Coordinates of C-alpha atoms in Angstrom, one line a residue:
V942 CA 69.2 58.7 151.7
G943 CA 67.8 58.4 148.1
F944 CA 64.8 60.8 148.6
Q945 CA 66.1 63.7 150.7
K946 CA 64.0 66.2 148.8
I947 CA 60.8 64.4 149.8
L948 CA 61.7 63.4 153.3
T949 CA 64.3 65.6 155.0
L950 CA 66.2 63.6 157.7
T951 CA 68.8 65.6 159.7
Y952 CA 70.6 62.5 161.0
V953 CA 71.5 60.9 157.6
D954 CA 75.1 62.2 157.4
K955 CA 75.8 61.2 161.0
L956 CA 74.2 57.8 160.4
I957 CA 76.4 57.1 157.3
D958 CA 79.5 58.1 159.1
D959 CA 78.7 55.9 162.1
V960 CA 77.9 52.9 159.9
H961 CA 81.1 53.3 158.0
K962 CA 83.2 53.4 161.1
E963 CA 81.4 50.5 162.8
F964 CA 81.7 48.3 159.7
R965 CA 85.4 49.1 159.3
D966 CA 86.3 48.4 162.9
K967 CA 84.3 45.1 163.0
Y968 CA 85.8 43.5 159.9
R969 CA 89.2 45.2 159.7
N970 CA 91.1 42.0 160.6
E971 CA 89.2 39.9 158.1
F972 CA 89.9 42.4 155.3
Q973 CA 93.7 42.4 156.1
Q974 CA 93.9 38.6 156.2
K975 CA 91.8 37.6 153.2
G976 CA 92.3 40.6 150.9
T977 CA 90.1 41.2 147.9
L978 CA 88.8 37.6 147.7
G979 CA 87.5 38.0 151.3
L980 CA 85.3 40.9 150.2
L981 CA 83.9 38.9 147.3
N982 CA 83.4 35.5 149.0
G983 CA 82.8 36.5 152.6
T984 CA 79.5 36.9 154.5
F985 CA 78.9 39.9 156.8
D986 CA 76.3 39.8 159.5
F987 CA 75.8 43.6 160.1
K988 CA 72.0 43.9 160.2
D989 CA 71.7 44.1 164.0
D990 CA 74.5 46.6 164.2
F991 CA 72.9 48.8 161.5
L992 CA 69.5 48.8 163.2
R993 CA 71.1 49.7 166.5
L994 CA 72.9 52.7 164.9
L995 CA 69.7 53.8 163.2
R996 CA 67.8 53.8 166.5
D997 CA 70.5 55.8 168.1
A998 CA 70.4 58.4 165.3
E999 CA 66.7 58.7 165.4
E1000 CA 66.6 59.2 169.1
S1001 CA 69.3 61.9 168.9
S1002 CA 67.4 63.8 166.3
K1003 CA 64.2 63.8 168.5
V1004 CA 66.1 65.5 171.3
R1005 CA 66.7 68.7 169.3
A1006 CA 63.6 70.8 169.1
P1007 CA 62.6 72.5 165.9
T1008 CA 63.5 76.2 165.4
V1009 CA 60.7 78.5 166.7
M1010 CA 60.1 81.9 165.2
K1011 CA 60.5 84.8 167.6
T1012 CA 57.6 86.8 168.8
F1013 CA 57.4 90.6 168.5
E1014 CA 58.1 91.0 172.2
Q1015 CA 61.3 89.0 171.8
S1016 CA 62.6 91.0 168.9
L1017 CA 64.9 94.1 169.0
K1018 CA 62.2 96.3 167.4
S1019 CA 59.9 96.0 170.4
Q1020 CA 62.7 97.4 172.7
K1021 CA 63.1 100.6 170.7
T1022 CA 61.6 103.8 172.2
V1023 CA 59.8 106.5 170.3
K1024 CA 62.8 108.8 170.7
C1025 CA 65.2 106.6 169.0
M1026 CA 62.8 106.1 166.0
I1027 CA 62.8 109.9 165.3
E1028 CA 65.2 110.5 162.4
T1029 CA 67.2 113.7 162.5
R1030 CA 68.3 115.6 159.4
G1031 CA 71.5 114.3 157.9
E1032 CA 71.3 110.9 159.6
K1033 CA 68.6 109.5 157.4
P1034 CA 70.7 107.7 154.8
K1035 CA 73.2 106.5 157.4
E1036 CA 70.6 104.9 159.6
K1037 CA 69.1 103.1 156.6
V1038 CA 72.4 101.7 155.6
K1039 CA 73.0 100.6 159.2
N1040 CA 69.6 99.0 159.6
K1041 CA 70.1 97.0 156.4
K1042 CA 73.4 95.8 157.5
N1043 CA 72.0 94.8 160.9
K1044 CA 69.2 92.9 159.3
G1045 CA 71.7 91.0 157.2
S1046 CA 73.7 90.1 160.2
K1047 CA 70.6 89.0 162.1
K1048 CA 69.7 86.7 159.3
E1049 CA 73.1 85.2 159.2
G1050 CA 73.1 84.7 163.0
A1051 CA 69.7 83.1 162.9
E1052 CA 70.7 80.7 160.2
A1053 CA 74.0 79.8 161.8
V1054 CA 72.6 79.0 165.3
A1055 CA 70.0 76.3 165.6
A1056 CA 70.1 75.6 169.3
P1057 CA 67.1 74.9 171.6
G1058 CA 65.7 77.7 173.6
K1059 CA 66.6 80.5 171.1
A1060 CA 63.9 82.9 172.0
S1061 CA 65.2 86.2 173.3
A1062 CA 67.3 88.8 171.5
G1063 CA 68.2 91.5 174.1
D1064 CA 70.1 91.7 177.4
K1065 CA 67.0 92.4 179.4
Q1066 CA 65.2 89.2 178.5
P1067 CA 66.4 85.7 179.5
S1068 CA 68.0 83.6 176.8
A1069 CA 70.2 80.6 176.3
A1070 CA 74.0 80.8 176.4
G1071 CA 74.5 80.4 172.7
D1072 CA 71.9 83.0 171.9
R1073 CA 73.5 85.5 174.3
E1074 CA 76.9 85.0 172.6
E1075 CA 75.3 85.7 169.1
L1076 CA 73.5 88.8 170.3
T1077 CA 76.6 90.1 172.0
K1078 CA 78.5 89.9 168.7
D1079 CA 75.7 91.7 166.9
E1080 CA 75.7 94.4 169.5
I1081 CA 79.5 94.8 169.2
L1082 CA 79.1 95.2 165.4
Q1083 CA 76.3 97.7 165.8
K1084 CA 78.3 99.8 168.3
N1085 CA 81.3 99.8 166.0
R1086 CA 79.2 100.9 163.1
E1087 CA 77.6 103.7 165.1
E1088 CA 81.0 105.0 166.2
F1089 CA 82.2 104.9 162.6
F1090 CA 79.2 106.9 161.4
K1091 CA 79.4 109.4 164.2
R1092 CA 83.1 110.1 163.4
H1093 CA 82.4 110.7 159.7
M1094 CA 79.0 112.3 160.1
K1095 CA 80.3 115.9 160.6
A1096 CA 82.6 115.8 157.6
G1097 CA 79.8 114.3 155.5
E1098 CA 77.3 117.0 156.5
K1099 CA 79.8 119.8 155.8
S1100 CA 80.7 118.4 152.4
S1101 CA 77.1 117.8 151.4
K1102 CA 75.7 121.1 152.6
S1103 CA 78.4 123.5 151.3
P1104 CA 78.0 123.1 147.6
K1105 CA 74.2 123.4 147.7
P1106 CA 73.9 127.2 147.6
E1107 CA 76.5 127.4 144.8
A1108 CA 74.7 124.8 142.8
Q1109 CA 71.5 126.7 143.0
K1110 CA 73.1 129.9 141.9
E1111 CA 74.9 128.4 138.9
K1112 CA 72.3 127.4 136.3
G1113 CA 73.0 126.2 132.8
K1114 CA 75.7 123.9 131.3
K1115 CA 79.3 125.1 131.2
P1116 CA 82.2 123.5 129.4
R1117 CA 84.9 121.7 131.4
V1118 CA 88.2 123.5 131.8
W1119 CA 91.2 121.1 132.2
D1120 CA 94.0 121.9 134.6
L1121 CA 96.7 121.9 131.9
G1122 CA 94.5 123.2 129.1
N1123 CA 93.2 126.6 128.0
S1124 CA 89.7 127.6 127.3
N1125 CA 90.7 130.1 124.7
A1126 CA 90.7 128.5 121.2
K1127 CA 93.1 131.2 119.9
V1128 CA 95.9 129.4 121.7
L1129 CA 95.5 126.5 119.3
D1130 CA 95.6 128.7 116.2
Y1131 CA 99.0 128.5 114.4
S1132 CA 98.0 130.7 111.5
N1133 CA 101.0 133.0 112.0
S1134 CA 103.3 132.1 109.0
A1135 CA 106.3 133.2 111.0
T1136 CA 106.3 130.0 113.0
N1137 CA 106.6 127.8 109.9
G1138 CA 110.2 126.9 109.2
S1139 CA 111.7 128.8 112.1
A1140 CA 114.2 127.1 114.4
E1141 CA 112.3 128.4 117.5
A1142 CA 109.1 126.6 116.6
C1143 CA 111.0 123.3 116.3
P1144 CA 113.9 123.3 118.8
V1145 CA 116.4 120.5 118.7
E1146 CA 115.6 117.8 121.2
E1147 CA 118.1 115.8 123.1
F1148 CA 117.4 112.0 123.4
D1149 CA 118.9 108.6 123.1
P1150 CA 119.3 107.8 119.3
D1151 CA 119.2 104.1 120.0
T1152 CA 115.5 104.3 121.0
A1153 CA 114.6 105.9 117.6
L1154 CA 117.0 104.1 115.3
G1155 CA 117.0 100.5 116.6
D1156 CA 119.7 98.8 114.4
R1157 CA 122.9 100.9 114.5
N1158 CA 124.8 98.5 112.2
R1159 CA 122.6 99.2 109.1
E1160 CA 123.8 101.0 106.0
P1161 CA 122.5 104.6 106.1
G1162 CA 119.9 105.4 103.4
R1163 CA 119.4 101.9 102.3
L1164 CA 115.9 100.4 102.1
Y1165 CA 116.3 96.7 103.0
D1166 CA 114.0 94.0 101.7
L1167 CA 111.7 91.9 103.7
E1168 CA 113.3 88.6 104.9
Y1169 CA 111.6 85.3 105.3
E1170 CA 113.0 81.8 105.2
S1171 CA 110.5 79.1 104.4
D1172 CA 110.7 75.5 105.7
D1173 CA 110.3 74.2 102.2
E1174 CA 113.6 75.8 101.1
A1175 CA 115.4 74.3 104.0
E1176 CA 114.0 70.8 103.2
E1177 CA 115.1 71.2 99.5
E1178 CA 118.6 72.0 100.6
K1179 CA 118.8 68.9 102.7
V1180 CA 117.5 66.7 99.9
I1181 CA 120.2 68.2 97.5
Q1182 CA 123.0 67.6 100.0
N1183 CA 121.9 64.0 100.6
P1184 CA 120.7 62.6 97.2
S1185 CA 121.5 59.0 98.1
K1186 CA 119.0 58.7 101.0
P1187 CA 115.8 59.0 98.9
S1188 CA 117.1 56.5 96.3
A1189 CA 117.7 53.9 99.0
K1190 CA 114.1 54.3 100.2
K1191 CA 112.7 54.0 96.7
G1192 CA 114.4 50.7 96.2
G1193 CA 111.8 48.7 98.2
L1194 CA 108.4 47.6 96.9
G1195 CA 106.6 49.7 99.6
G1196 CA 108.5 52.8 98.7
M1197 CA 107.6 52.4 95.1
F1198 CA 103.9 52.1 95.8
G1199 CA 104.1 55.1 98.2
M1200 CA 105.8 57.2 95.5
L1201 CA 103.2 56.3 92.9
K1202 CA 100.3 57.1 95.2
G1203 CA 98.5 60.2 94.0
L1204 CA 100.6 60.6 90.9
V1205 CA 99.0 61.4 87.5
G1206 CA 100.5 59.7 84.5
S1207 CA 100.9 61.3 81.1
K1208 CA 97.3 62.6 81.1
S1209 CA 95.7 66.0 80.9
L1210 CA 94.3 67.6 84.1
T1211 CA 90.6 68.0 84.5
R1212 CA 88.6 70.2 86.8
E1213 CA 87.5 67.2 88.8
D1214 CA 91.2 66.4 89.5
M1215 CA 91.9 69.9 90.7
D1216 CA 88.7 70.7 92.7
P1217 CA 89.7 69.0 96.0
V1218 CA 93.2 70.6 95.9
L1219 CA 91.9 74.0 95.0
E1220 CA 89.3 73.9 97.8
K1221 CA 92.1 73.2 100.3
M1222 CA 94.2 76.0 98.7
K1223 CA 91.3 78.5 99.0
D1224 CA 90.8 77.7 102.7
H1225 CA 94.5 78.0 103.3
L1226 CA 94.6 81.5 101.7
I1227 CA 91.6 82.7 103.7
A1228 CA 93.3 81.5 106.9
K1229 CA 96.3 83.6 105.9
N1230 CA 94.1 86.8 105.8
V1231 CA 93.6 86.8 102.1
A1232 CA 90.1 88.3 101.4
A1233 CA 87.6 85.5 100.6
E1234 CA 86.6 87.0 97.3
I1235 CA 90.2 87.3 96.2
A1236 CA 91.0 83.7 97.2
V1237 CA 88.1 82.4 95.1
Q1238 CA 89.2 84.5 92.1
L1239 CA 92.8 83.3 92.4
C1240 CA 91.8 79.6 92.6
E1241 CA 89.5 80.1 89.5
S1242 CA 92.3 81.7 87.5
V1243 CA 94.7 78.8 88.4
A1244 CA 92.1 76.2 87.4
K1245 CA 91.5 77.8 84.0
K1246 CA 95.3 78.0 83.4
L1247 CA 95.9 74.3 84.3
E1248 CA 92.8 72.8 82.8
G1249 CA 93.8 70.5 79.9
K1250 CA 97.5 70.7 80.7
V1251 CA 99.4 67.5 80.2
M1252 CA 101.3 66.5 83.4
G1253 CA 104.6 64.7 83.7
T1254 CA 105.0 61.1 84.7
F1255 CA 106.0 61.7 88.3
T1256 CA 104.1 64.9 89.2
T1257 CA 101.3 65.1 91.7
V1258 CA 98.2 67.3 91.2
T1259 CA 98.9 69.1 94.6
S1260 CA 102.4 70.1 93.6
T1261 CA 101.3 71.3 90.2
V1262 CA 98.5 73.4 91.6
K1263 CA 100.7 74.8 94.3
Q1264 CA 103.5 75.7 91.9
A1265 CA 101.0 77.5 89.6
L1266 CA 99.5 79.4 92.5
Q1267 CA 102.9 80.5 93.7
E1268 CA 103.7 81.9 90.3
A1269 CA 100.4 83.7 90.2
L1270 CA 101.0 85.3 93.6
V1271 CA 104.5 86.5 92.7
Q1272 CA 103.1 88.0 89.5
I1273 CA 100.4 89.9 91.5
L1274 CA 103.0 91.3 94.0
Q1275 CA 105.2 92.5 91.1
P1276 CA 103.1 94.9 89.1
Q1277 CA 104.2 96.2 85.7
R1278 CA 104.7 99.8 87.0
R1279 CA 107.4 100.1 89.7
V1280 CA 107.5 103.1 91.9
D1281 CA 111.1 104.4 92.4
V1282 CA 110.7 107.3 94.8
L1283 CA 114.4 108.4 94.8
R1284 CA 114.5 108.5 91.0
D1285 CA 111.4 110.6 90.8
V1286 CA 112.7 113.0 93.5
M1287 CA 115.9 113.5 91.5
D1288 CA 113.8 114.1 88.4
A1289 CA 111.8 116.7 90.2
Q1290 CA 115.0 118.4 91.4
R1291 CA 116.1 118.8 87.8
H1292 CA 112.9 120.7 87.1
R1293 CA 113.4 122.8 90.3
R1294 CA 110.2 121.8 92.0
P1295 CA 109.4 119.8 95.1
Y1296 CA 108.2 116.2 94.8
V1297 CA 104.8 115.9 96.6
V1298 CA 103.6 112.8 98.3
T1299 CA 100.1 112.6 99.8
F1300 CA 99.2 110.0 102.5
C1301 CA 95.6 108.8 102.9
G1302 CA 93.9 106.0 104.7
V1303 CA 91.4 105.0 107.5
N1304 CA 91.8 105.9 111.1
G1305 CA 94.6 104.5 113.2
V1306 CA 96.6 102.7 110.5
G1307 CA 99.9 104.6 111.2
K1308 CA 100.0 107.4 108.6
S1309 CA 101.9 109.9 110.7
T1310 CA 104.3 107.3 112.1
N1311 CA 105.2 105.9 108.7
L1312 CA 105.4 109.4 107.2
A1313 CA 108.1 110.1 109.8
K1314 CA 110.0 106.9 108.8
I1315 CA 109.9 107.9 105.1
S1316 CA 111.1 111.3 106.1
F1317 CA 114.1 109.8 107.9
W1318 CA 114.9 107.6 104.9
L1319 CA 114.7 110.6 102.5
I1320 CA 117.0 112.7 104.8
E1321 CA 119.6 109.9 104.9
N1322 CA 119.6 109.9 101.1
G1323 CA 120.4 113.7 101.2
F1324 CA 116.9 115.2 100.4
S1325 CA 115.3 117.9 102.5
V1326 CA 111.8 117.3 103.6
L1327 CA 108.8 119.6 104.4
I1328 CA 106.0 118.0 106.4
A1329 CA 102.6 119.5 105.8
A1330 CA 100.3 119.1 108.8
C1331 CA 96.9 118.7 106.9
D1332 CA 95.3 116.7 109.6
T1333 CA 93.3 119.6 111.1
F1334 CA 90.7 117.3 112.8
R1335 CA 92.4 114.8 115.1
A1336 CA 93.4 116.2 118.5
G1337 CA 97.2 116.1 118.9
A1338 CA 98.0 115.5 115.2
V1339 CA 100.0 118.7 114.8
E1340 CA 101.9 118.0 118.1
Q1341 CA 102.7 114.5 117.0
L1342 CA 104.3 115.7 113.7
R1343 CA 106.1 118.5 115.7
T1344 CA 107.6 115.9 118.0
H1345 CA 108.8 113.8 115.0
T1346 CA 110.3 116.9 113.4
R1347 CA 112.3 117.6 116.6
R1348 CA 113.5 114.0 116.8
L1349 CA 114.6 114.0 113.1
N1350 CA 116.4 117.3 113.5
A1351 CA 118.2 115.9 116.5
L1352 CA 119.3 112.8 114.5
H1353 CA 120.3 114.9 111.5
P1354 CA 121.3 118.4 112.9
P1355 CA 122.0 121.2 110.5
E1356 CA 125.7 121.1 111.4
S1357 CA 125.9 117.7 109.7
H1358 CA 124.4 119.0 106.4
G1359 CA 126.3 122.3 105.9
G1360 CA 124.0 124.4 108.1
R1361 CA 120.8 123.3 106.2
T1362 CA 117.8 122.2 108.2
M1363 CA 116.8 118.9 106.6
V1364 CA 113.2 118.6 107.9
Q1365 CA 110.7 121.3 108.8
L1366 CA 107.0 121.3 109.7
Y1367 CA 104.4 123.5 108.0
E1368 CA 101.3 123.9 110.2
K1369 CA 98.2 126.1 110.4
G1370 CA 96.5 124.6 113.4
Y1371 CA 93.1 122.9 113.6
G1372 CA 89.8 123.4 111.9
K1373 CA 91.3 124.8 108.7
D1374 CA 90.8 123.7 105.1
A1375 CA 93.3 120.8 104.4
A1376 CA 93.5 121.5 100.7
G1377 CA 94.4 125.1 101.3
I1378 CA 97.2 124.2 103.8
A1379 CA 98.6 121.7 101.4
M1380 CA 98.7 124.3 98.6
E1381 CA 100.4 126.8 100.8
A1382 CA 103.0 124.2 102.0
I1383 CA 103.8 123.3 98.4
S1384 CA 104.3 127.0 97.5
Y1385 CA 106.5 127.5 100.6
A1386 CA 108.6 124.4 99.7
R1387 CA 109.1 125.7 96.2
N1388 CA 110.2 129.1 97.5
Q1389 CA 112.5 127.7 100.2
G1390 CA 114.0 125.0 98.0
F1391 CA 112.8 121.8 99.7
D1392 CA 113.2 118.6 97.7
V1393 CA 110.1 116.7 99.0
V1394 CA 106.8 117.6 100.6
L1395 CA 105.0 114.9 102.6
V1396 CA 101.3 115.8 103.1
D1397 CA 99.7 114.1 106.1
T1398 CA 95.9 113.9 106.0
A1399 CA 93.2 113.0 108.5
G1400 CA 92.1 109.4 108.9
R1401 CA 88.7 108.8 107.5
M1402 CA 86.4 105.8 107.0
Q1403 CA 85.6 104.8 103.4
D1404 CA 81.9 105.2 104.0
N1405 CA 82.1 108.9 105.1
A1406 CA 81.1 110.8 102.0
P1407 CA 81.9 114.3 103.2
L1408 CA 85.4 113.4 104.3
M1409 CA 86.0 111.4 101.1
T1410 CA 84.9 114.5 99.1
A1411 CA 87.4 116.7 101.0
L1412 CA 90.2 114.2 100.2
A1413 CA 89.4 114.1 96.5
K1414 CA 89.4 117.9 96.6
L1415 CA 92.8 118.0 98.2
I1416 CA 94.3 115.6 95.6
A1417 CA 92.6 117.3 92.6
V1418 CA 93.6 120.8 93.7
N1419 CA 97.3 120.1 94.5
A1420 CA 98.0 117.3 92.0
P1421 CA 100.6 115.4 94.1
D1422 CA 103.2 113.3 92.3
L1423 CA 102.4 110.2 94.4
V1424 CA 99.3 109.2 96.3
L1425 CA 100.0 106.5 98.9
F1426 CA 97.2 104.5 100.6
V1427 CA 98.3 103.5 104.1
G1428 CA 96.8 100.2 105.2
E1429 CA 97.5 97.8 108.0
A1430 CA 98.5 94.2 107.5
L1431 CA 96.0 93.0 110.1
V1432 CA 92.9 93.4 107.9
G1433 CA 91.3 90.7 105.9
N1434 CA 88.1 91.3 103.9
E1435 CA 88.1 94.9 105.0
A1436 CA 91.1 95.7 102.8
V1437 CA 89.1 95.1 99.7
D1438 CA 86.3 97.4 100.9
Q1439 CA 88.7 100.1 101.9
L1440 CA 90.6 100.3 98.6
V1441 CA 87.6 99.9 96.3
K1442 CA 85.7 102.7 98.1
F1443 CA 88.8 105.0 98.3
N1444 CA 89.4 104.6 94.6
K1445 CA 85.7 105.1 93.8
A1446 CA 85.5 108.2 95.9
L1447 CA 88.6 109.7 94.3
A1448 CA 87.1 109.0 90.9
D1449 CA 83.6 110.2 91.6
H1450 CA 84.5 113.5 93.4
S1451 CA 87.3 114.5 91.0
M1452 CA 86.7 117.3 88.5
A1453 CA 89.2 116.2 86.0
Q1454 CA 88.5 113.9 83.0
T1455 CA 91.1 111.4 84.1
P1456 CA 90.7 111.3 87.9
R1457 CA 93.7 110.8 90.1
L1458 CA 93.6 107.4 91.9
I1459 CA 95.8 105.6 94.4
D1460 CA 99.4 105.2 93.0
G1461 CA 100.9 102.9 95.7
I1462 CA 100.4 101.3 99.1
V1463 CA 102.2 101.6 102.4
L1464 CA 101.6 98.3 104.4
T1465 CA 102.0 98.9 108.1
K1466 CA 102.2 96.8 111.3
F1467 CA 103.8 93.9 109.3
D1468 CA 105.7 92.8 112.4
T1469 CA 102.4 91.9 114.2
I1470 CA 101.0 89.2 111.8
D1471 CA 103.7 86.4 111.8
D1472 CA 102.9 84.5 108.5
K1473 CA 99.4 85.9 107.9
V1474 CA 100.5 88.1 105.1
G1475 CA 97.3 87.9 103.0
A1476 CA 96.5 91.6 103.2
A1477 CA 99.4 92.3 100.8
I1478 CA 97.8 90.0 98.2
S1479 CA 94.4 91.5 98.6
M1480 CA 95.5 95.1 98.3
T1481 CA 97.7 94.6 95.3
Y1482 CA 95.1 92.4 93.5
I1483 CA 92.4 95.1 93.9
T1484 CA 94.4 98.1 92.8
S1485 CA 97.1 96.6 90.6
K1486 CA 99.4 99.0 92.3
P1487 CA 102.7 98.2 94.0
I1488 CA 103.4 98.1 97.7
V1489 CA 106.0 100.8 97.9
F1490 CA 106.9 100.6 101.7
V1491 CA 106.4 98.1 104.5
G1492 CA 106.4 99.2 108.1
T1493 CA 107.9 96.6 110.4
G1494 CA 108.2 98.3 113.8
Q1495 CA 108.3 101.5 115.9
T1496 CA 111.7 102.9 115.2
Y1497 CA 112.6 105.2 112.2
C1498 CA 114.7 102.3 110.7
D1499 CA 111.8 99.9 110.6
L1500 CA 110.9 100.5 107.0
R1501 CA 111.3 97.9 104.3
S1502 CA 110.7 97.4 100.6
L1503 CA 108.4 94.5 99.6
N1504 CA 110.1 91.2 98.7
A1505 CA 107.5 89.2 96.7
K1506 CA 109.1 85.8 97.0
A1507 CA 109.4 86.2 100.8
V1508 CA 105.8 87.2 101.1
V1509 CA 104.7 84.2 98.9
A1510 CA 106.8 81.9 100.9
A1511 CA 105.2 83.0 104.2
L1512 CA 101.8 82.7 102.5
M1513 CA 102.3 79.2 101.3
K1514 CA 103.7 78.0 104.6
A1515 CA 101.5 75.2 106.1

């Protein structure tokens, strides 16, 4: 039993079962009468019974003969004739597959049956009853497979032979032609200026407004702030409402010592006092998606600000550092220069020119979607919008903006605005110069009296020098009033790399003495991060530019303005 790998005994399992049953039946009454003490104190004379069971098991194992390998005359291969071995054309792969499957079934049958006298494999040769049953099953399987192959052989030969002459005639690689597509590239060219601004190019689309608006009880044209209620504020309210409870607890001696634990008397803070707390704060910020470099710099600035500061009698180091860090975060999210888009649009109206906004960012962050949200917000505030389709690279970019234009015109039809179309799309198709399309769109908006021009650009990675040069050219040539960087709230350390390289590329490739850099940030996908809002801190810390808009969903109403205190509350939540 202990060395089965060295000495293989086929009767071990049966022997153990027999011993177990014999012992149980012999001493069952004794176990039931004496219980557990009977097992410990009793004596069991079982040697003779065990030796008898062992002899029986050994004798039963000797009866079964070992498995003998078949000879060639007993195998199926010896019964095949020369005629059946000749392979005809078209049946070669089928026969190979069939033979492989039969071999596998033979092996399974040989392993499963270990009966004496297993010598023959065919009907003509004598064999035992068990072997005859196994071979009959194999033959049934083989016949079924042969019938299946015969039924599908004709169809397989026709399908395999028919394309051969055509494949030999057609040489060379040809482009794929899709069923719903068109091989002519001229179909995708929208250079005809007559399509821009016409009602036929952007017909009104009928759809359910609830799917595009979401909240129907909102105030039209209002940009709501982000909302977040922290657990600390709720706890503070409870403490203010019940001021007697804490005083009762402080009355005891244990409460007094618990209150004094970790407190700093009237002494000045040192770096040694703050280092453990700052280390925990740094790890907490990184866990909330703040870039590691930014988290270290924030903790260093807080340490320099608090070093040498005299603390109050009942103030902990943790609460002091946390309060200073919260103030620093709020200050970062509230830059000195505030971007007021509506005020700037009205100022441009007085000068009789369109207000131009350019959107830029990496691939897939939601530039086109949030451009449509901002268009909806501007339309609800009474401003007409022209969308310039300057993403001439990504397939479907123009069609996406055309769909948004139809939806926005359905939500705000010309009849509701004195017959004036509030949003139009300016497009020139794919493969064109984006800077030239933006220039033509701005000129068209000035002639047609549009209030705002929103320029959609192609997504590009910050390491792609040619595309970054093209973006710098577009901004330098058209001089937009506002350059918005669109970034997603899901990024961590990548936010720093994106913004630094975008600003550097705009500065390096600009021809002006004072290059135009990023003016503001659109933070998208904010509804997907819960309380991991660190990307907002990283982006504003790097650029010192405000977050102008925050995208919080998929509908046109899911656009918010940044609430610094709400973001900091979510960031400091444990």
